[in-house]
mmCIF file of C-alpha atoms and ligand atoms in Angstrom:
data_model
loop_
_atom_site.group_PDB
_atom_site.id
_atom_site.type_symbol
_atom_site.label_atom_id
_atom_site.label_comp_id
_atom_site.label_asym_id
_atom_site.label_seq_id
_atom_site.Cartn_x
_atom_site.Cartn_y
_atom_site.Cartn_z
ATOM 1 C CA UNK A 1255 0.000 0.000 0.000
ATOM 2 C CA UNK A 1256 1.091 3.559 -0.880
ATOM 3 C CA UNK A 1257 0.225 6.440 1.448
ATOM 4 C CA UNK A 1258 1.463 9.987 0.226
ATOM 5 C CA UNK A 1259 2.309 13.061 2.682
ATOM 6 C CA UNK A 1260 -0.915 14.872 1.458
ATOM 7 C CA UNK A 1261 -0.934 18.975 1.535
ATOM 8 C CA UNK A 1262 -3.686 19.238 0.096
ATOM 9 C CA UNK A 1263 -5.833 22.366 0.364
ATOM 10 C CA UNK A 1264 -9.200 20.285 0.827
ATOM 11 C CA UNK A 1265 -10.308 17.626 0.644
ATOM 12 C CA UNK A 1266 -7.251 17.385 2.706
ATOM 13 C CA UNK A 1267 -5.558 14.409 5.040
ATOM 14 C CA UNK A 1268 -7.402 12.433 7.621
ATOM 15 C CA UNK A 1269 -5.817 10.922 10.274
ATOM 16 C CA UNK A 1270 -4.494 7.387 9.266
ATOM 17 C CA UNK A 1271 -6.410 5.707 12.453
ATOM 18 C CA UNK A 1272 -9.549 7.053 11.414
ATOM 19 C CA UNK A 1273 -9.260 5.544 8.086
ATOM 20 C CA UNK A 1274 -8.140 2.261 9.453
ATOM 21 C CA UNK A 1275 -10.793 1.949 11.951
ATOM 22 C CA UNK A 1276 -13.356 3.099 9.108
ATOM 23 C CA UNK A 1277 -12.109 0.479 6.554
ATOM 24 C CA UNK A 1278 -12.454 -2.447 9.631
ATOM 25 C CA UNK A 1279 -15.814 -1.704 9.649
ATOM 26 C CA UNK A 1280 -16.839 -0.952 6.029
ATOM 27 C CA UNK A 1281 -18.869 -4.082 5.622
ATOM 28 C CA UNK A 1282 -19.819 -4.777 9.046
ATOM 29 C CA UNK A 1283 -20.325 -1.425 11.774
ATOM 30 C CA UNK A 1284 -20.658 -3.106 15.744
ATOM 31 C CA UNK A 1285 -22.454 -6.639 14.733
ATOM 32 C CA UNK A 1286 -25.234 -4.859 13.023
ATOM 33 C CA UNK A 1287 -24.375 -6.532 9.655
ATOM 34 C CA UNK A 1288 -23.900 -3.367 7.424
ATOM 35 C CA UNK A 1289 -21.638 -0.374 7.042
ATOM 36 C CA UNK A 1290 -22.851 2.835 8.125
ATOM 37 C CA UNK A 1291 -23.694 3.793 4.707
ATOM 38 C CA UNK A 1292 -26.645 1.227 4.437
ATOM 39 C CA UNK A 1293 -28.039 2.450 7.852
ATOM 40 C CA UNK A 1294 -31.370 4.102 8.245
ATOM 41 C CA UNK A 1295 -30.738 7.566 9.878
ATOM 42 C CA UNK A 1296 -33.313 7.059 11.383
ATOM 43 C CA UNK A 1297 -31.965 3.818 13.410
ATOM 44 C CA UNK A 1298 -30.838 3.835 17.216
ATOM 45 C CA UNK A 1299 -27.469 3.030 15.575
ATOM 46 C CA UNK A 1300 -27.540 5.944 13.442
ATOM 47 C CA UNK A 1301 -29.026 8.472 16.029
ATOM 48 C CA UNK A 1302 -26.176 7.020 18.664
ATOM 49 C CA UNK A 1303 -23.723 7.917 15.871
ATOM 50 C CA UNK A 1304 -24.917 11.827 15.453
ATOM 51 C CA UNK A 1305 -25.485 12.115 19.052
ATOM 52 C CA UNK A 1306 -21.843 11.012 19.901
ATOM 53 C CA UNK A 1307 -20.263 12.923 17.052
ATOM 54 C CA UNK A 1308 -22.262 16.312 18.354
ATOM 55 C CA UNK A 1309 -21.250 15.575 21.649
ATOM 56 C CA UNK A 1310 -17.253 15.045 21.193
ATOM 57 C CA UNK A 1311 -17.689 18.063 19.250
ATOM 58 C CA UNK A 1312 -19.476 20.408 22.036
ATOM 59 C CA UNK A 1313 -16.625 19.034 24.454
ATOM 60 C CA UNK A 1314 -13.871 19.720 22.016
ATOM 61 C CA UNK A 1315 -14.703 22.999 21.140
ATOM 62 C CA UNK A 1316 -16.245 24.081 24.591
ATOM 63 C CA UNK A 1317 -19.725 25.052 22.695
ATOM 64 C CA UNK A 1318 -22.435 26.209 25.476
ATOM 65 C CA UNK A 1319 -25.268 24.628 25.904
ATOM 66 C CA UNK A 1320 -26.958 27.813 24.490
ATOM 67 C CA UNK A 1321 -25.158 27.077 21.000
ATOM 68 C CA UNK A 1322 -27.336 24.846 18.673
ATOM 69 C CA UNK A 1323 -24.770 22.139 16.693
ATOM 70 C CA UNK A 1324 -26.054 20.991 13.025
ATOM 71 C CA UNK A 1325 -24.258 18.793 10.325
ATOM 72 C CA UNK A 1326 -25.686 19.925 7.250
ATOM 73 C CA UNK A 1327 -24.990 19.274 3.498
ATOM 74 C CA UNK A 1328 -24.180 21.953 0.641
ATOM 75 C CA UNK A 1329 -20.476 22.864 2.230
ATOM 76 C CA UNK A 1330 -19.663 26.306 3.242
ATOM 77 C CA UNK A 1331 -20.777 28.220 0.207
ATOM 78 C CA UNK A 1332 -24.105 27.377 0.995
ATOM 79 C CA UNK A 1333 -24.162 29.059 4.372
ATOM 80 C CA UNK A 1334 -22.956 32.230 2.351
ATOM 81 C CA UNK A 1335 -26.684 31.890 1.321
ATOM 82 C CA UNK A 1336 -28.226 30.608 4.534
ATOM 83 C CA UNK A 1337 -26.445 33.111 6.687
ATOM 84 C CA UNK A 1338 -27.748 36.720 5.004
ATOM 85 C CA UNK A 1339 -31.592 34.436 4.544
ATOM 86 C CA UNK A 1340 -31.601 33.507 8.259
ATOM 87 C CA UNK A 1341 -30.276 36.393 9.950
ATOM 88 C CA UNK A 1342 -31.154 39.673 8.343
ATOM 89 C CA UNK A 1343 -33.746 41.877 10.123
ATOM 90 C CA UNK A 1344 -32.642 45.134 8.927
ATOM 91 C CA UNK A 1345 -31.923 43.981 5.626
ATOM 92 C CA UNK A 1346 -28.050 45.332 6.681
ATOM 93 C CA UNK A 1347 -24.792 42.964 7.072
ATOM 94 C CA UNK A 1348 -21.074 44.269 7.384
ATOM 95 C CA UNK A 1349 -18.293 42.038 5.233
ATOM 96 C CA UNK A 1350 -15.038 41.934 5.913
ATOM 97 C CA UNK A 1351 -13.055 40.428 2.647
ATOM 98 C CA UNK A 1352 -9.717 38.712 3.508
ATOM 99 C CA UNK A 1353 -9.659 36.590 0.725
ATOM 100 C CA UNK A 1354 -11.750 34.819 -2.216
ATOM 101 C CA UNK A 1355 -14.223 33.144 0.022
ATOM 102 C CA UNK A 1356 -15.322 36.041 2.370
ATOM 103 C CA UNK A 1357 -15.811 37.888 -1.022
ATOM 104 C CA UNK A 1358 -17.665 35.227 -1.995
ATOM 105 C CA UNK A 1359 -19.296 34.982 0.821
ATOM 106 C CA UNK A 1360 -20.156 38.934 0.476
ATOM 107 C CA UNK A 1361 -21.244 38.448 -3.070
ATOM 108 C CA UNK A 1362 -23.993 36.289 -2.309
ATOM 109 C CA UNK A 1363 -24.989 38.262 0.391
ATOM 110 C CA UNK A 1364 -25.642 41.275 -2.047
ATOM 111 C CA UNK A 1365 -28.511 39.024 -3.182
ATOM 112 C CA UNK A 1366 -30.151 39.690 -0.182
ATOM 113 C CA UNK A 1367 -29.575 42.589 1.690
ATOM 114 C CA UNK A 1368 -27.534 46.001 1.735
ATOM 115 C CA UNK A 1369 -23.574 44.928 2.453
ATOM 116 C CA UNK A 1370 -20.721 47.338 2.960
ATOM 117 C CA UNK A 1371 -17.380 46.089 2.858
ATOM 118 C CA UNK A 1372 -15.912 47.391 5.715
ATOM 119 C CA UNK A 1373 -12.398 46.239 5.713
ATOM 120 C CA UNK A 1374 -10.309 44.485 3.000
ATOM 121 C CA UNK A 1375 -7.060 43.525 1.983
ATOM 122 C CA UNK A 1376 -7.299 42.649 -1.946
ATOM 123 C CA UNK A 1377 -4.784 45.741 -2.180
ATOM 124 C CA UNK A 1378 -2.267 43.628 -1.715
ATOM 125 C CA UNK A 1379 -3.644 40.415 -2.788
ATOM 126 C CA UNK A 1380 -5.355 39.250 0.352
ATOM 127 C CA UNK A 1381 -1.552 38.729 1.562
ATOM 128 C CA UNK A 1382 -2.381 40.278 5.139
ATOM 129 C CA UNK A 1383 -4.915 40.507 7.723
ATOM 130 C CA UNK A 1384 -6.753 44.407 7.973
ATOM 131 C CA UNK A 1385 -6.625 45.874 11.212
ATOM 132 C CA UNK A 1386 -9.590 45.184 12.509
ATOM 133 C CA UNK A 1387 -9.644 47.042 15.739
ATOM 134 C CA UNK A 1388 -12.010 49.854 15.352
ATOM 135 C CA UNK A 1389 -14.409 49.240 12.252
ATOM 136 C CA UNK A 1390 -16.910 51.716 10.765
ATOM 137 C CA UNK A 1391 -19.523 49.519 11.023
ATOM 138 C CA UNK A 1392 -23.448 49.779 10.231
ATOM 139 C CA UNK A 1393 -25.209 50.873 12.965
ATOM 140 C CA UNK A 1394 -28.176 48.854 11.847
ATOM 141 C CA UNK A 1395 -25.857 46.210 10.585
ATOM 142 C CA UNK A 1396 -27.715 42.440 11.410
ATOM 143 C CA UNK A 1397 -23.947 41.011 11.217
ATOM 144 C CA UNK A 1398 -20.398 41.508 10.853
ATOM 145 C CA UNK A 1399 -18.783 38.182 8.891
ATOM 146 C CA UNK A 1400 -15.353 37.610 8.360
ATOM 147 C CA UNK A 1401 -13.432 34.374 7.277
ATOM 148 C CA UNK A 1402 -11.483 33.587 10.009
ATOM 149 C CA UNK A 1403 -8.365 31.377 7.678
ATOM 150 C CA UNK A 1404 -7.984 32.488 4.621
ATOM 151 C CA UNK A 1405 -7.189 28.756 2.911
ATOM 152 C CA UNK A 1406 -6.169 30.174 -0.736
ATOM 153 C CA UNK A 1407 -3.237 32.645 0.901
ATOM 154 C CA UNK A 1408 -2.173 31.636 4.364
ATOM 155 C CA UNK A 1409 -3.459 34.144 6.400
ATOM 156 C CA UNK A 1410 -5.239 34.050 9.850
ATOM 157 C CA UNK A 1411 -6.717 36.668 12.214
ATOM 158 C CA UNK A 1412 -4.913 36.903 15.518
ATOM 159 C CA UNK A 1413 -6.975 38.651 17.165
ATOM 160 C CA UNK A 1414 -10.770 38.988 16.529
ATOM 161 C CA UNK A 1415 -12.145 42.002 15.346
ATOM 162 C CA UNK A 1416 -13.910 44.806 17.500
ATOM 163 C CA UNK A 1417 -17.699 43.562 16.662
ATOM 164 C CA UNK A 1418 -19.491 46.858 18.520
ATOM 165 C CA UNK A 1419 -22.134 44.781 19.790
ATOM 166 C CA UNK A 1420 -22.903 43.155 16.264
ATOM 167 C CA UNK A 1421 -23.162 39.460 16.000
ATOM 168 C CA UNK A 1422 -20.132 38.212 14.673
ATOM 169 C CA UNK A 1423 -20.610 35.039 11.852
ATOM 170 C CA UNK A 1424 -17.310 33.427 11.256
ATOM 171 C CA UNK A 1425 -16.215 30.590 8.588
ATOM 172 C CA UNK A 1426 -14.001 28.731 10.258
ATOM 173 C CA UNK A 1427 -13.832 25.832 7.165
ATOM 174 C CA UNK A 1428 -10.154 25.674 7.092
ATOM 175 C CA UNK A 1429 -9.320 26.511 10.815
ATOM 176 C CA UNK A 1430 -12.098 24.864 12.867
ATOM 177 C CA UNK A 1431 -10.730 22.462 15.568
ATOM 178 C CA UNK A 1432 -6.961 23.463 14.875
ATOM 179 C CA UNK A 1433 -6.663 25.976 17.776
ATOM 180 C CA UNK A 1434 -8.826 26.505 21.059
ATOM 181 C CA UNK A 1435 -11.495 29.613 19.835
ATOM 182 C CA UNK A 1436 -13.840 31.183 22.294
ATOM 183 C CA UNK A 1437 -17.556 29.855 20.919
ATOM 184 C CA UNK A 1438 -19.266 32.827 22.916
ATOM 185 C CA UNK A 1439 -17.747 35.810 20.929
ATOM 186 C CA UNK A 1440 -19.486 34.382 18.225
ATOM 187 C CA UNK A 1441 -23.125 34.339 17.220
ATOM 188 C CA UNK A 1442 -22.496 31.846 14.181
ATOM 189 C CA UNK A 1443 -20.015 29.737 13.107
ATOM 190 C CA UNK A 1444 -19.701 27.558 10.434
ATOM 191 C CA UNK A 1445 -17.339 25.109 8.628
ATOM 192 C CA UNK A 1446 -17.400 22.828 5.236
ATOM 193 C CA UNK A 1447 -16.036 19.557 7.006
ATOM 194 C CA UNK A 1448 -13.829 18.691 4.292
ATOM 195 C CA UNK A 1449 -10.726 20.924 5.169
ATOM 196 C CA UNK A 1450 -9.712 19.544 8.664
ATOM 197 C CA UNK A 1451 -12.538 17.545 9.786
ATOM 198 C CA UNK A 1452 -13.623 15.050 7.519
ATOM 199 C CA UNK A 1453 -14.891 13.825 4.336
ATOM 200 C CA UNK A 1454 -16.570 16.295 2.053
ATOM 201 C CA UNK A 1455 -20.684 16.780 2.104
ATOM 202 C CA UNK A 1456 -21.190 17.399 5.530
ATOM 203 C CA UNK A 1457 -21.280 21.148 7.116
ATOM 204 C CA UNK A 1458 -20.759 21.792 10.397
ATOM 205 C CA UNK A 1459 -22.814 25.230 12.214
ATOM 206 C CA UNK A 1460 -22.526 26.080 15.384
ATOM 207 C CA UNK A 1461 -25.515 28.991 16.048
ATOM 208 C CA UNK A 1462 -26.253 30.636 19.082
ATOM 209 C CA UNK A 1463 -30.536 30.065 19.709
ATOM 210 C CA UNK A 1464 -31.321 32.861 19.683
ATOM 211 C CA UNK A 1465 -30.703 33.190 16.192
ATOM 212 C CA UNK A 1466 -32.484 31.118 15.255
ATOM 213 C CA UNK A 1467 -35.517 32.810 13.705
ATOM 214 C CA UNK A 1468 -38.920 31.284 12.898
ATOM 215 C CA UNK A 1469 -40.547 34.804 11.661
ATOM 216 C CA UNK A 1470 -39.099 33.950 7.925
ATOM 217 C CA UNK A 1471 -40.587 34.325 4.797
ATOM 218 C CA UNK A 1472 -43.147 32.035 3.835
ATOM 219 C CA UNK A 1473 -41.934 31.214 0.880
ATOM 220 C CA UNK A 1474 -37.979 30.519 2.382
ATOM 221 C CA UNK A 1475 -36.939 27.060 1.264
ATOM 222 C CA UNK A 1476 -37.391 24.977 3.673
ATOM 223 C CA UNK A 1477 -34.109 23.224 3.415
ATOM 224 C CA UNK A 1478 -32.164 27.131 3.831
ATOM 225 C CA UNK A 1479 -33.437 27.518 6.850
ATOM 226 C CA UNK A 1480 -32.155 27.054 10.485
ATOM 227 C CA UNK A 1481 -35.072 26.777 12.029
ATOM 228 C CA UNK A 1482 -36.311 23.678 10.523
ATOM 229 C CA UNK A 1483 -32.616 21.544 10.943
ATOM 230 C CA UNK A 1484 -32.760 22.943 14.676
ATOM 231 C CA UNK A 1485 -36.217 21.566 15.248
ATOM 232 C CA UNK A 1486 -35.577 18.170 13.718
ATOM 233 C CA UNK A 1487 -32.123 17.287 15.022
ATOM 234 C CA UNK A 1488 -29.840 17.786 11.915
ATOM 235 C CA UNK A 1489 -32.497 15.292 10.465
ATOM 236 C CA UNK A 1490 -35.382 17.212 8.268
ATOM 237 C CA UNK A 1491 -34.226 15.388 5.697
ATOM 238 C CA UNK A 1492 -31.437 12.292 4.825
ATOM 239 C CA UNK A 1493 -28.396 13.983 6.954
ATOM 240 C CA UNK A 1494 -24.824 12.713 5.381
ATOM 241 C CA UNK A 1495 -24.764 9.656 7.667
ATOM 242 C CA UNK A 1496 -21.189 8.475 6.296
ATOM 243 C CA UNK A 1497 -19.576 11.703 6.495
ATOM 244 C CA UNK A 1498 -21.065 12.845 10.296
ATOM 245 C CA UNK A 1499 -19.830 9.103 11.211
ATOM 246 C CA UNK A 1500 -16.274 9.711 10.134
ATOM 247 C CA UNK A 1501 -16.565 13.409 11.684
ATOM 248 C CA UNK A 1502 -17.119 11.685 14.430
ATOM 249 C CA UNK A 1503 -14.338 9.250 14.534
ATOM 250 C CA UNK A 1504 -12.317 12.613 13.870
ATOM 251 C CA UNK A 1505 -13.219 13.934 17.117
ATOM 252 C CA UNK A 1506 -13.140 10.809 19.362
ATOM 253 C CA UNK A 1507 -9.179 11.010 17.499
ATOM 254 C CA UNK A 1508 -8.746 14.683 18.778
ATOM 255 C CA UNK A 1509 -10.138 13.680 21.920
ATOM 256 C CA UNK A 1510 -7.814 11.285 22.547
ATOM 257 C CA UNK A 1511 -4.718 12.990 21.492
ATOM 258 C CA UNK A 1512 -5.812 15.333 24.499
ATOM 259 C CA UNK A 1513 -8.057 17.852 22.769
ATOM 260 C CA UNK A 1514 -7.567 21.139 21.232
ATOM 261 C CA UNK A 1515 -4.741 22.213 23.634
ATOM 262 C CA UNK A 1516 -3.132 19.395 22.378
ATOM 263 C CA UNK A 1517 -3.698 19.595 19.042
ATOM 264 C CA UNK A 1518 -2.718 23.094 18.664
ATOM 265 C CA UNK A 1519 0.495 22.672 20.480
ATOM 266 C CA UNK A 1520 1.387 20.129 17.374
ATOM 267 C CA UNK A 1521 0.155 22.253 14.725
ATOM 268 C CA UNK A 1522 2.392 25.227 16.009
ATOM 269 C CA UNK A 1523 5.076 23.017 16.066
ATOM 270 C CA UNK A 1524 4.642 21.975 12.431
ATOM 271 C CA UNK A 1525 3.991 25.556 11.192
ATOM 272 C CA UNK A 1526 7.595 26.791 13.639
ATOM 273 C CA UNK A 1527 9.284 24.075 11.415
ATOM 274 C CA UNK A 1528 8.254 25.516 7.802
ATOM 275 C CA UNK A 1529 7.876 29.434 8.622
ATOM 276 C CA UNK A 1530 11.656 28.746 10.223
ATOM 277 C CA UNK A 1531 13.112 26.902 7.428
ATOM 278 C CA UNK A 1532 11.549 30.284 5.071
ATOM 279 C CA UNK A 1533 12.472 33.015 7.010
ATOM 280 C CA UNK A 1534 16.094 31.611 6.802
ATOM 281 C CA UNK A 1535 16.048 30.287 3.325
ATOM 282 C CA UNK A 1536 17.874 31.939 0.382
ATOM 283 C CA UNK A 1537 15.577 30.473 -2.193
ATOM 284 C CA UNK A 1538 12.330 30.052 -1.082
ATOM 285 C CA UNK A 1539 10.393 33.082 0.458
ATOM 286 C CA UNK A 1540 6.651 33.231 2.668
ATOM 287 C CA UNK A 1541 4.028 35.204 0.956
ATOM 288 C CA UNK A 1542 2.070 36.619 3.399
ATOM 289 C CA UNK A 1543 3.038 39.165 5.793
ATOM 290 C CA UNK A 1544 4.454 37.517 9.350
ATOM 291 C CA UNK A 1545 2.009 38.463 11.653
ATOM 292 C CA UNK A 1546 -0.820 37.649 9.988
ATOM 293 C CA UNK A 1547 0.725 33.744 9.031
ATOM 294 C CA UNK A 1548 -1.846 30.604 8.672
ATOM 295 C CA UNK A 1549 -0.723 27.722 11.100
ATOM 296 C CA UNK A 1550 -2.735 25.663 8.462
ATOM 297 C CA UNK A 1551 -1.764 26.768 4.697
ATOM 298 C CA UNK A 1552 1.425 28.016 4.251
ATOM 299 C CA UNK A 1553 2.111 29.467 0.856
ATOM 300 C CA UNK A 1554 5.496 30.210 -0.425
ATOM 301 C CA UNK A 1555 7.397 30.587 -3.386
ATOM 302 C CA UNK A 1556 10.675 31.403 -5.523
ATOM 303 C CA UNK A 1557 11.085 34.067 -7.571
ATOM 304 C CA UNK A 1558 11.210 32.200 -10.668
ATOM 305 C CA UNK A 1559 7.647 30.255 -11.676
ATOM 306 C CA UNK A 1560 9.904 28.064 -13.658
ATOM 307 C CA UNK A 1561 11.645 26.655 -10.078
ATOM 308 C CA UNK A 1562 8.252 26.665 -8.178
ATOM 309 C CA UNK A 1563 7.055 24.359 -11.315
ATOM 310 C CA UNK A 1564 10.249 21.748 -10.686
ATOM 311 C CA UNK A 1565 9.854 21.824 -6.947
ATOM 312 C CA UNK A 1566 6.121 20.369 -6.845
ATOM 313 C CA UNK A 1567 7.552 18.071 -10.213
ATOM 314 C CA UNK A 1568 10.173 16.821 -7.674
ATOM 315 C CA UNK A 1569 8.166 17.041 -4.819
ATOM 316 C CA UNK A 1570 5.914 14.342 -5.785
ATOM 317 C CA UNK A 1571 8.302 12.185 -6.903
ATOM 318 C CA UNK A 1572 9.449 11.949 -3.564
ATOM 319 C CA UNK A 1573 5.764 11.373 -2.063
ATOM 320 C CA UNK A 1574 4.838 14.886 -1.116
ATOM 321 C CA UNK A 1575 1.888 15.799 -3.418
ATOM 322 C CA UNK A 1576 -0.665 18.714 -3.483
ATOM 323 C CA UNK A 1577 1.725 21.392 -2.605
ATOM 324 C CA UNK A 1578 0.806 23.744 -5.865
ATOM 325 C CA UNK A 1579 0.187 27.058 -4.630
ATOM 326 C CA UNK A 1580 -4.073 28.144 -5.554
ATOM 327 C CA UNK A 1581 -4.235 29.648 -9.512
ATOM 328 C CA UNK A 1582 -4.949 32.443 -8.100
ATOM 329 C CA UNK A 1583 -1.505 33.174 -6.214
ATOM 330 C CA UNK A 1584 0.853 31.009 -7.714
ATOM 331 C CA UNK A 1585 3.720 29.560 -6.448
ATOM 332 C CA UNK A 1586 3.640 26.706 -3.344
ATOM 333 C CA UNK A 1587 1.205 25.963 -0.718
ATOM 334 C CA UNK A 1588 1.434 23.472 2.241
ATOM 335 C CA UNK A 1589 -1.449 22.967 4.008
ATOM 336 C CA UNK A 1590 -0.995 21.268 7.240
ATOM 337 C CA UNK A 1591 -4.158 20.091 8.837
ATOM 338 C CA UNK A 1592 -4.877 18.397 12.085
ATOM 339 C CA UNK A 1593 -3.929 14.988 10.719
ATOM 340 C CA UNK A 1594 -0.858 15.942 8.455
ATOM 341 C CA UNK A 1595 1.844 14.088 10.770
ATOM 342 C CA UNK A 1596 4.888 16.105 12.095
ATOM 343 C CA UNK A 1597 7.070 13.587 9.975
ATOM 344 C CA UNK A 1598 5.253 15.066 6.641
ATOM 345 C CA UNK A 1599 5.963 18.283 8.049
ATOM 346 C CA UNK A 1600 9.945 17.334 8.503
ATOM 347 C CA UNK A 1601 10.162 15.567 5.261
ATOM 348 C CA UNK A 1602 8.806 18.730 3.424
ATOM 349 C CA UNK A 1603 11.650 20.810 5.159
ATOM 350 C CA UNK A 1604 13.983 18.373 4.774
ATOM 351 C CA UNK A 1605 13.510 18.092 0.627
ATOM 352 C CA UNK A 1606 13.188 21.709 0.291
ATOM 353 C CA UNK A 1607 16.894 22.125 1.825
ATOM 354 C CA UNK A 1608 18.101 19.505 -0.487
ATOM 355 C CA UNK A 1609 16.156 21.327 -3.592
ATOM 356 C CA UNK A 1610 17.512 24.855 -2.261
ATOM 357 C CA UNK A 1611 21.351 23.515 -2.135
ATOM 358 C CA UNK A 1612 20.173 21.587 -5.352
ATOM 359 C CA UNK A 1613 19.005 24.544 -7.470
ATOM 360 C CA UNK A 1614 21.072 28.289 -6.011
HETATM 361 C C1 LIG B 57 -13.025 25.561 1.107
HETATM 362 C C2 LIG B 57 -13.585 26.768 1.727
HETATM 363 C C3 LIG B 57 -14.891 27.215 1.457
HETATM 364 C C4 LIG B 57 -15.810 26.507 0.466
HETATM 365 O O1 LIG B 57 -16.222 25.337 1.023
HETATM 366 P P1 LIG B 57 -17.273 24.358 0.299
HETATM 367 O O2 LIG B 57 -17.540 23.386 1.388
HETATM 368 O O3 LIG B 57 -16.582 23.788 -0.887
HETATM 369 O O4 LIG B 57 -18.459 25.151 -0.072
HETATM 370 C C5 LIG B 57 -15.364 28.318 2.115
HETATM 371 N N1 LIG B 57 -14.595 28.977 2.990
HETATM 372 C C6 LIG B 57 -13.333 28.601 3.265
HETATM 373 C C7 LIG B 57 -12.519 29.369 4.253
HETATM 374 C C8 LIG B 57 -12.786 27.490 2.646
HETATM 375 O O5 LIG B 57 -11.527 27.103 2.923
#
C-alpha cells in the first residue's frame, strides 16, 4: 500500500487511524451486519452515531449549551446563502473580505440585503490581515462576517475584530478544531467539514438560539433555513450519515490525542518548522506578511515560476503531493491540517533544503 504526505488544500488528510478503523468496519459497523452507509438515519445506531459525534464536538470545542450544533450538506458556500436568509432583520450585514471566500461569501450576500465592505485587503492580494480594531460599522448592521483562515493565501486573524455589539458570523472551514477559539464571541459559526474535519458533504454550524428565527418568509426554502434543521435534530431530511460518522471518529481522534490544547500545540510546532526553514532560506520566500501567518496553509514561493514548477515536479516524486500554490496566487502551498503528521511536516523541510542547495 502507498500512502502519500498529502498537503492538500481540501479535501485534505485524515488521520491514518480514522481511516483504518473506518475500513475495519466498512462491511460490518458493531455486529449490526452493514456499514454505516446502508443504515437508516433514522436507526438507534444511526441516532447514537450523530449524538456522539455532536457531543465530542461540544466538548472539544467548549460550545455552550446555548449554541445549537447541526451537520448539514451543501459545504460552506451554501451558508454564504443561509447566513444573510436567516439572519437579516434590517436587511443590513457588514463584510469583511480577507480573501476569495469572504468575497464570496459577500457576493452572495448582495442578493439579499444592503452589504458594505468594511475592511479588506485585496490591495495587496489578500496577503495580510486588515486591522480590525475599530471598524466603521453599520449601525443597523444584522452582522459583521469575516473568514477567520484564509485557505487560498495563508493568512489568519490573531486577534478577533472589534464587533461593537454586532453578531459576529465566522467561517471557520479551514481553521475549525486546529486551535482553542472562544464559541461565545461568536453568534455563528460555520465550517465545510472537508478541510480539517472530515470527508466532504457534511457542514458543520454552530448557532447561538437565539438566532435562530422562525418569523421567515413564507416562501424561504425549507431546506435554507435554520429553524427547521434545529427543530428536527440535523435530520429534516437524509443527513450525510457516512460523512457525520467519520466526523465523528475525527473527534473521538482529537479527543484522545488530548483535545484542542493538544492539538494546537502540534500544529504550532509543524507551522515553527516551515515558517523557520523560510524566514532563513535563500531560495524560497513566505508570501504573506508575518504576523498575519496561517498555522494551516502556508504558501510560499521562488522568484522564478519556472523553479516553483520543478519543486512540486520533484516534490511528488518523492511522495509529497498537493503542494501547488491556488491559480490564483501562484507559487507553493502546504497545508498542514490536524492529521498531516509532524514527519510530513519534517520531510517537506527536509527536501526543500536539499532542492535549495540543489538549485542556487
Ligand atoms: C473551502 C472553503 C470554502 C468553500 O467550502 P465548500 O464546502 O466547498 O463550499 C469556504 N470557505 C473557506 C474558508 C474554505 O476554505
Amino acid at each position: 500500500m502507498k500512502r502519500v504526505y498529502n498537503f492538500s488544500a481540501g479535501p485534505g488528510v485524515l488521520p491514518e487511524a480514522v481511516l483504518q478503523e473506518a475500513a475495519a468496519e466498512m462491511l460490518d459497523y458493531q455486529n449490526n451486519g452493514m456499514s454505516v452507509m446502508e443504515m437508516s438515519h433514522r436507526s438507534a445506531m444511526f441516532q447514537k452515531i450523530l449524538d456522539d459525534a455532536q457531543n465530542d464536538l461540544r466538548t472539544l470545542m467548549n460550545i455552550p449549551s446555548n449554541y445549537k450544533v447541526l451537520f448539514l450538506q451543501g459545504g460552506a458556500t451554501t451558508q454564504f446563502s443561509m447566513i444573510p436568509m436567516n439572519l437579516l432583520k434590517n436587511g443590513v450585514a457588514d463584510y469583511i473580505v480577507t480573501g476569495a471566500w469572504a468575497k464570496k461569501a459577500a457576493k452572495e450576500a448582495k442578493k439579499f440585503g444592503k452589504i458594505n465592505i468594511v475592511a479588506s485587503s485585496e490591495d495587496k492580494n489578500f496577503s495580510y490581515i486588515p486591522d480590525v480594531s475599530d471598524l466603521l460599522l453599520s449601525d443597523d448592521a444584522d452582522y459583521l462576517h469575516m473568514c477567520d483562515n484564509n485557505t487560498i493565501y495563508g493568512t489568519k486573524f490573531k486577534k478577533l475584530p472589534n464587533a461593537k455589539g454586532h453578531i459576529l458570523v465566522t467561517d471557520i472551514s479551514s481553521s475549525i478544531l486546529s486551535e482553542e477559539i472562544d464559541v461565545t464571541k461568536f453568534g455563528l459559526l460555520y465550517a465545510g467539514a472537508q478541510k480539517n474535519v472530515g470527508p466532504a458533504g457534511t457542514t458543520i454550524v454552530i448557532i447561538r438560539e437565539d438566532l435562530v428565527r422562525t418569523d421567515l418568509p413564507e416562501n424561504m426554502p425549507v431546506m435554507m433555513r435554520y429553524d427547521i434543521h434545529v427543530e428536527k435534530g440535523s435530520m429534516y431530511n437524509t443527513p450525510p450519515t457516512y460523512g457525520i460518522y467519520l466526523c465523528g471518529k475525527v473527534f473521538k481522534w482529537l479527543l484522545n490525542l488530548g483535545g484542542i490544547k493538544a492539538i494546537q500545540k502540534i500544529n504550532e510546532e509543524k507551522a515553527a518548522l516551515l515558517y523557520d526553514y523560510l524566514d532563513q532560506s535563500q531560495l524560497f520566500k513566505g508570501t504573506v506578511e508575518k504576523e498575519s501567518r496561517s498555522l494551516m496553509n502556508v504558501s510560499f514561493k521562488t522568484n522564478n515560476p519556472e523553479i516553483d514548477a520543478k519543486f512540486i515536479a520533484q516534490a511528488k516524486e518523492n511522495n509529497i503531493v498537493n503542494i501547488k500554490g491556488h491559480r490564483s496566487t501562484g507559487g507553493m502551498r502546504a497545508s498542514m491540517y490536524n492529521a498531516m503528521p509532524i514527519d510530513g511536516v519534517k520531510a517537506l523541510v527536509a527536501f526543500m533544503e536539499k532542492f535549495e542547495k540543489e538549485n542556487i
